[in-house]
Amino acid sequence: MARLYSEKVMNRIVAQLPGVHDELGDTARRVRHSATRRLETHFHSGDARVTLTEGDVDWFVNLDDKAAMSIEFGHWVKGKYESPGHPKYVQGLYILSKAAGIA
């Protein structure tokens, strides 16, 4: 008789298979490389950088900067860049999203 596993249980099983962690690392390194290239084309000032973190099971590609959310998803600017009384919206760069192929 067939045995059914929940998605959570199946993820745990697959994550422990030989070679899975290494393959995820290879994929994460490709995403980091692509994200780094994308960030370099927009780098004007600041300390933004793309880093790679290895977890016990997963790998993480990170956009490290105090304004990482604004860089990735966009933000409103007030002050010298706005029209009188109208804040200006600065489009996000979607550095990680595009590098990972999800945007």
Tab-separated table of C-alpha atoms in Angstrom:
chain	number	residue	atom	x	y	z
A	1	MET	CA	0.000	0.000	0.000
A	2	ALA	CA	1.270	3.467	-0.861
A	3	ARG	CA	2.299	5.731	1.965
A	4	LEU	CA	1.551	9.455	1.832
A	5	TYR	CA	3.818	12.048	3.423
A	6	SER	CA	3.030	15.661	4.187
A	7	GLU	CA	4.970	18.348	2.352
A	8	LYS	CA	6.869	19.184	5.546
A	9	VAL	CA	7.948	15.562	6.064
A	10	MET	CA	8.886	15.184	2.389
A	11	ASN	CA	11.010	18.350	2.547
A	12	ARG	CA	12.909	16.921	5.526
A	13	ILE	CA	13.502	13.639	3.702
A	14	VAL	CA	14.704	15.292	0.484
A	15	ALA	CA	16.884	17.810	2.339
A	16	GLN	CA	18.895	14.956	3.867
A	17	LEU	CA	19.533	13.085	0.601
A	18	PRO	CA	23.182	12.909	-0.497
A	19	GLY	CA	24.143	15.729	-2.845
A	20	VAL	CA	21.109	17.931	-2.173
A	21	HIS	CA	22.944	20.401	0.090
A	22	ASP	CA	25.822	20.700	-2.394
A	23	GLU	CA	23.427	21.269	-5.299
A	24	LEU	CA	21.596	23.956	-3.331
A	25	GLY	CA	24.967	25.579	-2.642
A	26	ASP	CA	25.803	25.586	-6.347
A	27	THR	CA	22.454	27.214	-7.117
A	28	ALA	CA	22.930	29.788	-4.348
A	29	ARG	CA	26.390	30.665	-5.679
A	30	ARG	CA	24.948	31.222	-9.175
A	31	VAL	CA	22.241	33.481	-7.723
A	32	ARG	CA	24.865	35.383	-5.681
A	33	HIS	CA	27.015	35.887	-8.788
A	34	SER	CA	24.064	37.190	-10.801
A	35	ALA	CA	22.899	39.438	-7.940
A	36	THR	CA	26.412	40.839	-7.461
A	37	ARG	CA	26.622	41.714	-11.155
A	38	ARG	CA	23.203	43.383	-11.017
A	39	LEU	CA	24.148	45.389	-7.927
A	40	GLU	CA	27.442	46.545	-9.466
A	41	THR	CA	25.596	48.190	-12.360
A	42	HIS	CA	23.613	50.337	-9.889
A	43	PHE	CA	26.203	50.950	-7.199
A	44	HIS	CA	26.514	54.694	-6.567
A	45	SER	CA	27.306	54.982	-2.888
A	46	GLY	CA	26.841	53.116	0.335
A	47	ASP	CA	27.929	49.748	1.520
A	48	ALA	CA	25.421	47.437	-0.173
A	49	ARG	CA	26.807	44.004	-0.945
A	50	VAL	CA	25.538	40.533	-1.739
A	51	THR	CA	26.567	37.765	0.641
A	52	LEU	CA	26.084	34.014	0.842
A	53	THR	CA	25.289	32.170	4.080
A	54	GLU	CA	25.329	28.400	4.525
A	55	GLY	CA	22.753	27.002	6.926
A	56	ASP	CA	22.400	23.459	8.243
A	57	VAL	CA	20.009	22.578	5.420
A	58	ASP	CA	19.513	25.686	3.282
A	59	TRP	CA	21.683	28.362	1.727
A	60	PHE	CA	20.826	32.060	1.854
A	61	VAL	CA	21.699	34.833	-0.597
A	62	ASN	CA	21.484	38.167	1.204
A	63	LEU	CA	21.455	41.819	0.224
A	64	ASP	CA	23.341	43.421	3.112
A	65	ASP	CA	22.773	47.134	3.613
A	66	LYS	CA	20.904	49.304	6.091
A	67	ALA	CA	18.530	50.194	3.229
A	68	ALA	CA	18.285	46.690	1.722
A	69	MET	CA	14.466	46.671	1.626
A	70	SER	CA	14.377	50.057	-0.125
A	71	ILE	CA	17.023	48.975	-2.631
A	72	GLU	CA	15.187	45.747	-3.422
A	73	PHE	CA	11.553	46.915	-3.412
A	74	GLY	CA	11.644	50.716	-3.828
A	75	HIS	CA	10.856	53.686	-1.599
A	76	TRP	CA	9.433	57.189	-1.435
A	77	VAL	CA	11.855	60.126	-1.357
A	78	LYS	CA	11.094	63.481	0.199
A	79	GLY	CA	13.224	66.587	0.056
A	80	LYS	CA	15.274	67.943	-2.822
A	81	TYR	CA	14.213	65.160	-5.222
A	82	GLU	CA	10.462	65.723	-4.961
A	83	SER	CA	8.154	68.056	-6.810
A	84	PRO	CA	6.753	70.685	-4.461
A	85	GLY	CA	4.483	68.793	-2.085
A	86	HIS	CA	4.722	65.496	-3.938
A	87	PRO	CA	7.149	62.806	-2.780
A	88	LYS	CA	8.924	60.937	-5.550
A	89	TYR	CA	8.781	57.139	-5.772
A	90	VAL	CA	12.095	55.430	-6.529
A	91	GLN	CA	11.567	52.062	-8.184
A	92	GLY	CA	13.180	49.053	-6.525
A	93	LEU	CA	16.061	47.321	-8.294
A	94	TYR	CA	14.891	43.770	-7.452
A	95	ILE	CA	18.518	42.647	-7.242
A	96	LEU	CA	17.833	39.355	-5.458
A	97	SER	CA	14.414	38.720	-6.975
A	98	LYS	CA	15.680	38.995	-10.549
A	99	ALA	CA	18.863	37.046	-9.809
A	100	ALA	CA	16.753	34.217	-8.378
A	101	GLY	CA	14.376	34.336	-11.341
A	102	ILE	CA	11.291	35.242	-9.307
A	103	ALA	CA	10.702	38.755	-10.660
